[in-house]
PDB file of C-alpha atoms in Angstrom:
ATOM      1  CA  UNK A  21     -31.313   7.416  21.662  1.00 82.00           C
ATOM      2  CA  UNK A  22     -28.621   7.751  18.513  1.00 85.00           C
ATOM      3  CA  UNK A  23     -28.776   5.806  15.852  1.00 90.00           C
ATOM      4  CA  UNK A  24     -25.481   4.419  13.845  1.00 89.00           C
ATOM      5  CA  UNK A  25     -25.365   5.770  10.327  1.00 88.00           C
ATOM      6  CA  UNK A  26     -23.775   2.388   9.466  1.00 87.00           C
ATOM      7  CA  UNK A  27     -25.718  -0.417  10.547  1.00 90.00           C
ATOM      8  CA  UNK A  28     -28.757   1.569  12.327  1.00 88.00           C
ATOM      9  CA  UNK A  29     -28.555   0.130  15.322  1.00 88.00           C
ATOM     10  CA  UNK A  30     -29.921   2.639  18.934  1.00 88.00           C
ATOM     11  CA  UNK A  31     -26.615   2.762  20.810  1.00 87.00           C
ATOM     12  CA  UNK A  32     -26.575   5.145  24.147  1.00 87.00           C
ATOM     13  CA  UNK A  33     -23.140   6.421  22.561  1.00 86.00           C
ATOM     14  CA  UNK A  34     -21.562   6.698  19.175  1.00 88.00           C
ATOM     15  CA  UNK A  35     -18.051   7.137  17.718  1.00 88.00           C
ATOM     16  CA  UNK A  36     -17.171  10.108  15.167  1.00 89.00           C
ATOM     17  CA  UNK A  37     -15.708   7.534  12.537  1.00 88.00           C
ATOM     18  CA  UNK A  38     -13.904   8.832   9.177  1.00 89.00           C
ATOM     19  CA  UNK A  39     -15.233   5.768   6.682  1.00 86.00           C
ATOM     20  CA  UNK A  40     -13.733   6.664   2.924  1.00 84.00           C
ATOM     21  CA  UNK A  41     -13.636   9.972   3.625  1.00 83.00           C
ATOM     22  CA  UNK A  42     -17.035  10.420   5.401  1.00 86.00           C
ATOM     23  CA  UNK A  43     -17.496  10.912   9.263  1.00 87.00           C
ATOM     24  CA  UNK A  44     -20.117   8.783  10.403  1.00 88.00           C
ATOM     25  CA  UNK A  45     -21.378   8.411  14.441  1.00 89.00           C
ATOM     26  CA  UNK A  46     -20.858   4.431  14.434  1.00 88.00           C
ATOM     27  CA  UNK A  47     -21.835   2.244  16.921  1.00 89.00           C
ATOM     28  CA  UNK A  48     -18.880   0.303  18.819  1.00 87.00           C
ATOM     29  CA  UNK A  49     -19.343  -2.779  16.513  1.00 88.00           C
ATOM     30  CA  UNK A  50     -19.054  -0.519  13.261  1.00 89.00           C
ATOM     31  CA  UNK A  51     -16.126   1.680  14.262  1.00 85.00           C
ATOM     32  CA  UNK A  52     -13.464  -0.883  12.780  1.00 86.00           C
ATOM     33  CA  UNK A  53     -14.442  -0.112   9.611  1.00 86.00           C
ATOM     34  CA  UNK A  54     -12.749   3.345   9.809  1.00 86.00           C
ATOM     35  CA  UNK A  55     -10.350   5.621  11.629  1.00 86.00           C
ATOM     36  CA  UNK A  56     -11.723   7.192  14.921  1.00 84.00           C
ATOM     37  CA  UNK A  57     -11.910  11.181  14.330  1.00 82.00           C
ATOM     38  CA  UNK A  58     -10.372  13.263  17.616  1.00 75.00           C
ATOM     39  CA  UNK A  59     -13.427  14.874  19.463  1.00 61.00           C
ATOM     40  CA  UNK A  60     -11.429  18.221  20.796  1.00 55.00           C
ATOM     41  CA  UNK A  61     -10.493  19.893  16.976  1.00 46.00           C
ATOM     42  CA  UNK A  62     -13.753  19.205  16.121  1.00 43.00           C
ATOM     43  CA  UNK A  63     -15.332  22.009  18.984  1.00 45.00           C
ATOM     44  CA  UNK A  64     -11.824  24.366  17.521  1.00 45.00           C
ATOM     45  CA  UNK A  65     -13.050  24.131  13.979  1.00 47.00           C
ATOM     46  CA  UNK A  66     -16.575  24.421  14.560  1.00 47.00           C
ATOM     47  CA  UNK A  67     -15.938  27.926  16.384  1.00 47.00           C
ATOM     48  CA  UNK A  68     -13.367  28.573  13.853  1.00 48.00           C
ATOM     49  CA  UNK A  69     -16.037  28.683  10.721  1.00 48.00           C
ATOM     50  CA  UNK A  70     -18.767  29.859  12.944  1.00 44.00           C
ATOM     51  CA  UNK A  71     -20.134  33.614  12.357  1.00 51.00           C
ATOM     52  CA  UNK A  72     -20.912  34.362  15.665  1.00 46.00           C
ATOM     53  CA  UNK A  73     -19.536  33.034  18.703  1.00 45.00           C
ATOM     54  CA  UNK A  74     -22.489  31.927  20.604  1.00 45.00           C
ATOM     55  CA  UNK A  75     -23.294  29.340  17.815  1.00 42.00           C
ATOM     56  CA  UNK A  76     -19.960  27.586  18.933  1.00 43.00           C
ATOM     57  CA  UNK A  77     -20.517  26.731  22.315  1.00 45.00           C
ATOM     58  CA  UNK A  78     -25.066  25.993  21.696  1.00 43.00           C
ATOM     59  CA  UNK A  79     -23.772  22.998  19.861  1.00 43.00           C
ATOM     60  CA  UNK A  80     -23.235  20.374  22.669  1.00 43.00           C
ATOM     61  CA  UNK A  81     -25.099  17.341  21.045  1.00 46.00           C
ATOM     62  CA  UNK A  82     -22.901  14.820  19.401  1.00 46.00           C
ATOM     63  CA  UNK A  83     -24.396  14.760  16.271  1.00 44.00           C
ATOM     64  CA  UNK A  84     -25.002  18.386  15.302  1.00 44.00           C
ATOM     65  CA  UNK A  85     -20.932  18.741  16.288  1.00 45.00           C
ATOM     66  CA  UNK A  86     -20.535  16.354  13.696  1.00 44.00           C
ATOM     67  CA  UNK A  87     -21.840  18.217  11.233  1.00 43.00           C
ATOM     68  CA  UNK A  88     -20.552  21.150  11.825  1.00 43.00           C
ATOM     69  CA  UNK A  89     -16.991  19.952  12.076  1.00 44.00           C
ATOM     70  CA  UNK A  90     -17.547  17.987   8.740  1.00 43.00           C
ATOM     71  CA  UNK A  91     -19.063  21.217   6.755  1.00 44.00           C
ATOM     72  CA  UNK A  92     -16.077  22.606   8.505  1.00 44.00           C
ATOM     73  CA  UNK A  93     -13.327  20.340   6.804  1.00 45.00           C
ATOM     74  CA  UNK A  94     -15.126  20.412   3.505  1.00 43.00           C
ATOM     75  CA  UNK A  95     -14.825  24.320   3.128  1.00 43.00           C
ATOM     76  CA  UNK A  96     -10.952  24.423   4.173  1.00 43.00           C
ATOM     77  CA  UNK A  97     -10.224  21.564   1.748  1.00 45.00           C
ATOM     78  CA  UNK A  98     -12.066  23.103  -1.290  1.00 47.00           C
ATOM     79  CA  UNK A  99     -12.018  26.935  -0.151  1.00 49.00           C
ATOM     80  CA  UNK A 100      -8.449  26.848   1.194  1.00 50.00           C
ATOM     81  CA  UNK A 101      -6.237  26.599  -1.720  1.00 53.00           C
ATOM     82  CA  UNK A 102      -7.069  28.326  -4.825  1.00 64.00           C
ATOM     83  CA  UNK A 103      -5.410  25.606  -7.307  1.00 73.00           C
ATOM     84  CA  UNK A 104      -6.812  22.389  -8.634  1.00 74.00           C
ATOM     85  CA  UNK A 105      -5.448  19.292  -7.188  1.00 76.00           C
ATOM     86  CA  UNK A 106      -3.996  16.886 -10.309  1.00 74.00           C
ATOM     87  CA  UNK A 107      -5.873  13.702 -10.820  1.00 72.00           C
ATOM     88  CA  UNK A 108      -5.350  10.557 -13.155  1.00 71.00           C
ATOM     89  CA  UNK A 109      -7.671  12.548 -16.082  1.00 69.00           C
ATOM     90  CA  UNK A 110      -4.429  15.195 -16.623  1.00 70.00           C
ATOM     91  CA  UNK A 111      -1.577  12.915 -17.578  1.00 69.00           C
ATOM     92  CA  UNK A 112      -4.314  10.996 -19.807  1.00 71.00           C
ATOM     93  CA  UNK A 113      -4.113  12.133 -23.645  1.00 74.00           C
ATOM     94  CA  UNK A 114      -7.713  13.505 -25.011  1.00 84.00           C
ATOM     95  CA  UNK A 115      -9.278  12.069 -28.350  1.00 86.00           C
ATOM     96  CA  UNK A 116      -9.570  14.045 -30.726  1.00 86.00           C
ATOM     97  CA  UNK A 117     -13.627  14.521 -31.737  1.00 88.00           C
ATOM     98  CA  UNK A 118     -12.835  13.965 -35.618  1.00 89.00           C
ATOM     99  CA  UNK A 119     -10.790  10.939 -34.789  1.00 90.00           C
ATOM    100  CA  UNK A 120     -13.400   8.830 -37.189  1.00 92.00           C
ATOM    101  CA  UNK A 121     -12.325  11.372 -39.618  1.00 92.00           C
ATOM    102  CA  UNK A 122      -9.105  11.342 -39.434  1.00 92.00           C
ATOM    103  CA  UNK A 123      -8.796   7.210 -39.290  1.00 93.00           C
ATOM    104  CA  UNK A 124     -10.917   6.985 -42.204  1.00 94.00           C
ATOM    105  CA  UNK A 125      -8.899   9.609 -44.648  1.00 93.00           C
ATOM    106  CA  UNK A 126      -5.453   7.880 -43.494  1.00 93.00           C
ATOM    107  CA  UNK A 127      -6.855   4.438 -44.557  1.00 94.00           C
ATOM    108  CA  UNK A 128      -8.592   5.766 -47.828  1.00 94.00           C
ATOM    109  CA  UNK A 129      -5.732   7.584 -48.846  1.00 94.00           C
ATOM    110  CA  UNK A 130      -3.704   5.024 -48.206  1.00 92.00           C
ATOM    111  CA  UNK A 131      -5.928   2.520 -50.760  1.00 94.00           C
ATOM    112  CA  UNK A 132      -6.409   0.183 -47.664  1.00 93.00           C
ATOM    113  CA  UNK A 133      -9.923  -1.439 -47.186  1.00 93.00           C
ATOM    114  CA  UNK A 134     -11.677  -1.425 -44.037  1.00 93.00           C
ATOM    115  CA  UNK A 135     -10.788  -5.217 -44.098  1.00 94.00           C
ATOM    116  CA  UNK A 136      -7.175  -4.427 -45.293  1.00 93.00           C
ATOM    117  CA  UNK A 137      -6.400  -2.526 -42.298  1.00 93.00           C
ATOM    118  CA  UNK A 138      -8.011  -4.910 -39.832  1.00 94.00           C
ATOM    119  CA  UNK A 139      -5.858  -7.316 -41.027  1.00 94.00           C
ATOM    120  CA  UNK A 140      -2.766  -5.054 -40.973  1.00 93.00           C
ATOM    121  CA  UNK A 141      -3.731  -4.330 -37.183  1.00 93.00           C
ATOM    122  CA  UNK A 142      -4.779  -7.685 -36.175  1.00 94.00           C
ATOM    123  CA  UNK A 143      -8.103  -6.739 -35.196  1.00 93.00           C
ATOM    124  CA  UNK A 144     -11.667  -7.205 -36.821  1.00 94.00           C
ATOM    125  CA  UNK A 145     -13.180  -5.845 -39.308  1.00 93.00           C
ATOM    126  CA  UNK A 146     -15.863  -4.601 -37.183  1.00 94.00           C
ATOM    127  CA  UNK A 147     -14.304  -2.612 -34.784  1.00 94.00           C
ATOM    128  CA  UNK A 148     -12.908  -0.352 -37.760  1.00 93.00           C
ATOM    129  CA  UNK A 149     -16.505   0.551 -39.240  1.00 94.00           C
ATOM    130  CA  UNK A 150     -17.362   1.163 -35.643  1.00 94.00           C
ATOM    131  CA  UNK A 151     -14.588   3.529 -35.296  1.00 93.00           C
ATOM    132  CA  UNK A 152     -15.099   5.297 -38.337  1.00 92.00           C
ATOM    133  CA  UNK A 153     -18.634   5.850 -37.963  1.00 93.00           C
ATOM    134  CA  UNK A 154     -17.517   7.263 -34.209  1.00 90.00           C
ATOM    135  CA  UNK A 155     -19.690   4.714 -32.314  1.00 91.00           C
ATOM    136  CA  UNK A 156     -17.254   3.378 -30.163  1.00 91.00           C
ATOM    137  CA  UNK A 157     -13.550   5.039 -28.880  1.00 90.00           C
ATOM    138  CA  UNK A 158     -10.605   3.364 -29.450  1.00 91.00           C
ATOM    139  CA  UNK A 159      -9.135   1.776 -26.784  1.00 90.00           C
ATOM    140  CA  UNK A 160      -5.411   2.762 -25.760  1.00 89.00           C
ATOM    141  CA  UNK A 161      -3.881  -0.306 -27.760  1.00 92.00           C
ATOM    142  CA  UNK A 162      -6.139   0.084 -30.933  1.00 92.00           C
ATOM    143  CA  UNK A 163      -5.110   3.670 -31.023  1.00 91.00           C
ATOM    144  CA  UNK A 164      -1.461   3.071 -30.728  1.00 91.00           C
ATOM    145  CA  UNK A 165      -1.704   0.759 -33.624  1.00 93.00           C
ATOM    146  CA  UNK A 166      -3.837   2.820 -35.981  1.00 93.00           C
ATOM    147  CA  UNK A 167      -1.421   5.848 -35.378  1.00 91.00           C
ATOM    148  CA  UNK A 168       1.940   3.786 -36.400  1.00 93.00           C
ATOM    149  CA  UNK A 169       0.041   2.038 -38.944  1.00 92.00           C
ATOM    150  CA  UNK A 170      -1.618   5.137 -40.519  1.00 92.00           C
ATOM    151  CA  UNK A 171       0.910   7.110 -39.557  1.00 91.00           C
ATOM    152  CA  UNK A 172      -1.961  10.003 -37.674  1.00 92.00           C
ATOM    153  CA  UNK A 173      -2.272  10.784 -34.669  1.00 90.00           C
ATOM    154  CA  UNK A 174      -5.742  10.606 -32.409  1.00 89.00           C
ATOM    155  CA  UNK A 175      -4.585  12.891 -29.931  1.00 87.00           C
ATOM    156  CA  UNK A 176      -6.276  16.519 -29.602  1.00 82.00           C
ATOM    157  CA  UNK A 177      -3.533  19.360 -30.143  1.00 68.00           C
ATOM    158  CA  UNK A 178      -2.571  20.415 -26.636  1.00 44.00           C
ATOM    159  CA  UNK A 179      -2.016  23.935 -27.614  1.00 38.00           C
ATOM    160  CA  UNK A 180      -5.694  24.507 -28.704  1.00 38.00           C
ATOM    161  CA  UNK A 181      -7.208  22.982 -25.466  1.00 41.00           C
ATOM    162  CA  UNK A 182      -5.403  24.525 -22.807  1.00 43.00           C
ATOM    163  CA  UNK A 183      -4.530  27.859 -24.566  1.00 44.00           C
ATOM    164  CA  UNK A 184      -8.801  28.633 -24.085  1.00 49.00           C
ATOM    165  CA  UNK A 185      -8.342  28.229 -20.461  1.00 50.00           C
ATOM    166  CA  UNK A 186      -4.847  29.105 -19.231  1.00 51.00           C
ATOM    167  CA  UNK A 187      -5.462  32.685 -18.821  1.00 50.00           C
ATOM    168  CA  UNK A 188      -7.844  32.746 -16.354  1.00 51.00           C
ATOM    169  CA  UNK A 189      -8.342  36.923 -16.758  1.00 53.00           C
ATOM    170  CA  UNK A 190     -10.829  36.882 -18.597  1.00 53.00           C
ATOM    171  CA  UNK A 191     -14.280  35.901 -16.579  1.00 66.00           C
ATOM    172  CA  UNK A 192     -16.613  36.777 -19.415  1.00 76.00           C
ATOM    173  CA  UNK A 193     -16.448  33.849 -21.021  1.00 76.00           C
ATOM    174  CA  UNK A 194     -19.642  32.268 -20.964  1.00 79.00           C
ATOM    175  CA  UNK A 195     -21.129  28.236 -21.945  1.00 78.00           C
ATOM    176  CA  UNK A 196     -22.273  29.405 -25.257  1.00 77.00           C
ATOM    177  CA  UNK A 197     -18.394  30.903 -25.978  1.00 76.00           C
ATOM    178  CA  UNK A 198     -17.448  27.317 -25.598  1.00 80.00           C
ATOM    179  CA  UNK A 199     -20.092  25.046 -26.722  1.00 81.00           C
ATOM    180  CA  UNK A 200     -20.939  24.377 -30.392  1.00 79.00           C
ATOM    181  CA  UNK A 201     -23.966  23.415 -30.975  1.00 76.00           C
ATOM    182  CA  UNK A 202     -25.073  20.846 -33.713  1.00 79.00           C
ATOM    183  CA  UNK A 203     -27.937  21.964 -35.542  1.00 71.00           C
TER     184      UNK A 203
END
């Protein structure tokens, strides 16, 4: 007898559900939780990724046709377009690595104290050692404030970063062309 994936109960029948993106066979008290999947495109893409036809039409129990048509809309979503689909991390700016650098040469050569500029930003003392020692990242609003008050800017050079990897052509480029390593 089947088992829900959800709550584990032995049902005689179970429901392809899609739960946050995952199809689960759910028992008839679980289903709400997600979006019922059609059964007949599930036997049209299991044939349709299938490399031989007589795979297709062996898999009549529920829950190996699950998996198949799941494996099935995995590949087409990552294998069937060739770009990258844009997520919150692109529009974000990238620290710089030598930020602690580059905060504590602004203050110095400005003649500012650690405690000086805390006080300038209205923040604590603290936080400023810890930034320039590179323990902690800046939040968004302590980085605004350092770069209008120290008149720098935190934010990696987007020329440099994307400029490695816009090309694409070349596919010799190996971890150790990218990765410095601190000896």
């Amino acid at each position: 007898m089947p088992q829900c994936e959800m709550c584990g109960s032995k049902r005689p029948s179970l429901t392809t559900v899609k739960v946050e993106g995952a199809e689960l066979e759910l028992c008839d008290d679980c289903k709400e939780f997600g979006t019922e999947v059609r059964t007949e495109s599930s036997s049209s893409q299991s044939t349709k990724y299938s490399t031989s036809s007589s795979s297709g039409t062996s898999g009549s129990g529920g829950s190996s046709g699950s998996s198949s048509t799941s494996g099935g809309t995995a590949s087409s979503s990552s294998g069937g377009s060739s770009r990258r689909r844009r997520d919150m991390f692109d529009d974000m700016d990238e620290i710089a690595t030598d930020y602690d650098q580059r905060i504590r040469e602004a203050r110095e050569s400005r003649g500012l104290s650690q405690e000086d500029l805390a006080k300038s930003l209205n923040e604590k003392a603290s936080l400023i050692r810890k930034l320039e020692r590179g323990d902690i990242l800046p939040s968004d609003e302590v980085q605004r404030k350092l770069e209008r008050e120290l008149e720098i800017s935190l934010v990696e050079g987007e020329d440099t970063g994307d400029s490695e990897w816009s090309g694409g052509s070349s596919t010799t480029t190996t971890l150790g062309d990218v990765v410095k390593r601190k000896d």
